[in-house]
PDB file of C-alpha atoms in Angstrom:
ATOM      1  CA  UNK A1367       0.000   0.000   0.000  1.00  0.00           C
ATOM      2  CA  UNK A1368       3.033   2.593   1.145  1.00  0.00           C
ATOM      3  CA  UNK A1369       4.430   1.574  -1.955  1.00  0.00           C
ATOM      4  CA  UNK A1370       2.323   2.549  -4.608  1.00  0.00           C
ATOM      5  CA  UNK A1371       0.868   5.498  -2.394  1.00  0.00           C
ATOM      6  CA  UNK A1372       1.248   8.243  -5.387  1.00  0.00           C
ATOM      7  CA  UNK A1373      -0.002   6.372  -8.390  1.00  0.00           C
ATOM      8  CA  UNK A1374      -3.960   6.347  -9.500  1.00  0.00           C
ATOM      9  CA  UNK A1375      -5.964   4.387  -7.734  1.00  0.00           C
ATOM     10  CA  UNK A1376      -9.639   2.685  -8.089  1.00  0.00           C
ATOM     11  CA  UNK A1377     -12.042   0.684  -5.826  1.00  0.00           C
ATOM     12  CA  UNK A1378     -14.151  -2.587  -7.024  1.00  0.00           C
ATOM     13  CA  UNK A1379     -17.020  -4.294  -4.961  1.00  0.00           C
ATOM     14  CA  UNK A1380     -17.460  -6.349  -7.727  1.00  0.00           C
ATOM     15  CA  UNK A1381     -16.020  -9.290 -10.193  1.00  0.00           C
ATOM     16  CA  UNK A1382     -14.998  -7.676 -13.424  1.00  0.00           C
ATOM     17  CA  UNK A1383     -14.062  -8.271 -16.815  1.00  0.00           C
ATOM     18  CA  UNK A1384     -10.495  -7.421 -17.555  1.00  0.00           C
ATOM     19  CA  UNK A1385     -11.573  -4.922 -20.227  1.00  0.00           C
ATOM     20  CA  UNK A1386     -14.558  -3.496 -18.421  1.00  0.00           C
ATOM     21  CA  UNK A1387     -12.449  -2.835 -15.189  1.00  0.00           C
ATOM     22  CA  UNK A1388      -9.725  -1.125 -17.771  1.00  0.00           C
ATOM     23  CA  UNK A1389     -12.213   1.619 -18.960  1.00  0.00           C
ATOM     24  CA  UNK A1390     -13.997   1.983 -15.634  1.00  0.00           C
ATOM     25  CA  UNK A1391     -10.766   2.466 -13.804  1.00  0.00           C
ATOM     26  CA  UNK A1392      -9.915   4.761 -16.647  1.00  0.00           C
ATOM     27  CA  UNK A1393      -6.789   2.895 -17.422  1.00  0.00           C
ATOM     28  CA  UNK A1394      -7.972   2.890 -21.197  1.00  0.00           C
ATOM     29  CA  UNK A1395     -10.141   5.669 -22.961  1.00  0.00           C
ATOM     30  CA  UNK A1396     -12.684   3.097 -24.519  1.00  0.00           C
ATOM     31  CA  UNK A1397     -13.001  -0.456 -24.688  1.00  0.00           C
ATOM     32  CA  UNK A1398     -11.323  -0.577 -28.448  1.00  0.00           C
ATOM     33  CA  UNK A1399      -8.283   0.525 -26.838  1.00  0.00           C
ATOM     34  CA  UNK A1400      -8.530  -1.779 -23.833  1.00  0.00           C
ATOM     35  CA  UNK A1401      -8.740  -5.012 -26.226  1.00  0.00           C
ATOM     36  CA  UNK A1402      -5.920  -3.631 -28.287  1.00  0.00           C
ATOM     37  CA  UNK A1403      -3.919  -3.203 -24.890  1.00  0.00           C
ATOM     38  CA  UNK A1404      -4.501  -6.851 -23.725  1.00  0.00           C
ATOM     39  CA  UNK A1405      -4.254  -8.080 -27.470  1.00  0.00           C
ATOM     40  CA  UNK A1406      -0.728  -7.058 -27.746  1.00  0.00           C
ATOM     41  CA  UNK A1407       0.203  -8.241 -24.404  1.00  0.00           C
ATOM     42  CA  UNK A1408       0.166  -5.006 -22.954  1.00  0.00           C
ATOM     43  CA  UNK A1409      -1.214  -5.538 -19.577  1.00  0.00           C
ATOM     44  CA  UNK A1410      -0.143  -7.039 -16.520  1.00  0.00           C
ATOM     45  CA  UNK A1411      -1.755  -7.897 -12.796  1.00  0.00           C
ATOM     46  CA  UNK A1412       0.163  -8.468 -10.040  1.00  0.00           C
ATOM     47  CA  UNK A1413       3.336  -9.112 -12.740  1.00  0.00           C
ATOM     48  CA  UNK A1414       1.377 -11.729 -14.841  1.00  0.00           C
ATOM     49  CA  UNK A1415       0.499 -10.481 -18.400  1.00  0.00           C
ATOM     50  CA  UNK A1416      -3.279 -10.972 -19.462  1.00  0.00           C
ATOM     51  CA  UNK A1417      -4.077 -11.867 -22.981  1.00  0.00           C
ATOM     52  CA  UNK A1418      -7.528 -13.617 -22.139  1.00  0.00           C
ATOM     53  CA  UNK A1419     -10.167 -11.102 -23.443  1.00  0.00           C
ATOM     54  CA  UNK A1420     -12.486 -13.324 -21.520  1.00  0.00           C
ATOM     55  CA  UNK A1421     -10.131 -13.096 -17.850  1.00  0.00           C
ATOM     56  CA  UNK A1422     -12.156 -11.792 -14.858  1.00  0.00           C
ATOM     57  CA  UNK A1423     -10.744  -9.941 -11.886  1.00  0.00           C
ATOM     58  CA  UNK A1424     -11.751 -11.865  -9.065  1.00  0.00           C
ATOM     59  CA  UNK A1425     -11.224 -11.752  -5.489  1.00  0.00           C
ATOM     60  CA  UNK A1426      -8.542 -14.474  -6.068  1.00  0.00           C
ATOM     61  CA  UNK A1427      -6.586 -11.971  -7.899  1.00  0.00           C
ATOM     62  CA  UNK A1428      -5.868  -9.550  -5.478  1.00  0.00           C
ATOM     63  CA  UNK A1429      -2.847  -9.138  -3.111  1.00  0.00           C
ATOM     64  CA  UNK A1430      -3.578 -10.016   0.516  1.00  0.00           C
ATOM     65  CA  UNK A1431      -7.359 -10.315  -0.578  1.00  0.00           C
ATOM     66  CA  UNK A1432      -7.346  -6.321  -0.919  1.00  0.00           C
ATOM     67  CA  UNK A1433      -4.933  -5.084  -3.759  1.00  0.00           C
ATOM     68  CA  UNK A1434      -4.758  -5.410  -7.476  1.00  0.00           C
ATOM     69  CA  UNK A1435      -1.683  -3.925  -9.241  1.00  0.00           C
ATOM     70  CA  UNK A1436      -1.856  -3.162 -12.887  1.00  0.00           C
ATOM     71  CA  UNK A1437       0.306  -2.230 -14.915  1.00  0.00           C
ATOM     72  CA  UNK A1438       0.124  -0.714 -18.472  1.00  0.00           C
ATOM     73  CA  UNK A1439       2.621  -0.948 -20.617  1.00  0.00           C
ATOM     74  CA  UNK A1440       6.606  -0.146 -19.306  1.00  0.00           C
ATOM     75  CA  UNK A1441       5.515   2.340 -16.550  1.00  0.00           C
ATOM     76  CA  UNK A1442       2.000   2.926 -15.980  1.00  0.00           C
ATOM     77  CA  UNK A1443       0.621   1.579 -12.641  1.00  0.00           C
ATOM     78  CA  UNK A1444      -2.215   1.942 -11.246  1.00  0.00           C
ATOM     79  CA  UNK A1445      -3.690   0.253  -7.872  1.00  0.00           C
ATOM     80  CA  UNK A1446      -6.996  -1.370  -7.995  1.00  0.00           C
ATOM     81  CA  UNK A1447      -8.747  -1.415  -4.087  1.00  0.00           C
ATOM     82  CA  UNK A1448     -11.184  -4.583  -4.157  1.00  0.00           C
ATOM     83  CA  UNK A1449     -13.974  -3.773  -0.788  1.00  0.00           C
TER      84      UNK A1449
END
């Protein structure tokens, strides 16, 4: 959490599709540019790429059943809050 304190954050109550929770997280402008994202291997959670247009973010995912770390790209993170 102390960690990634200064990058954009966003909170889920819910199971999500990968390219739903992209755009409502506003990690990607639309969901076009989501699939294109996790089409070229663009994506990663918790330091696993995502290729699966399909993949939902579960409660499994997280880190310590609270944190989701994506990250777009080389250098874009963001920090996904599951409640």
């Amino acid at each position: 959490k102390e960690a990634f304190g200064n990058i954009p954050s966003f909170e889920v109550d819910t199971d999500m599709n990968i390219i739903d929770l992209l755009v409502n997280a506003s990690i990607c402008s639309s969901k076009r540019e989501a699939r294109e994202f996790v089409n070229n291997n663009s994506i990663s959670i918790n330091g696993d790429k995502v290729n699966d247009l399909e993949f939902v973010v579960t409660k499994s995912t997280t880190i310590g059943d609270k944190y989701i770390v994506i990250r777009r790209g080389k250098k874009q993170y963001y920090l996904i809050k599951y409640v």
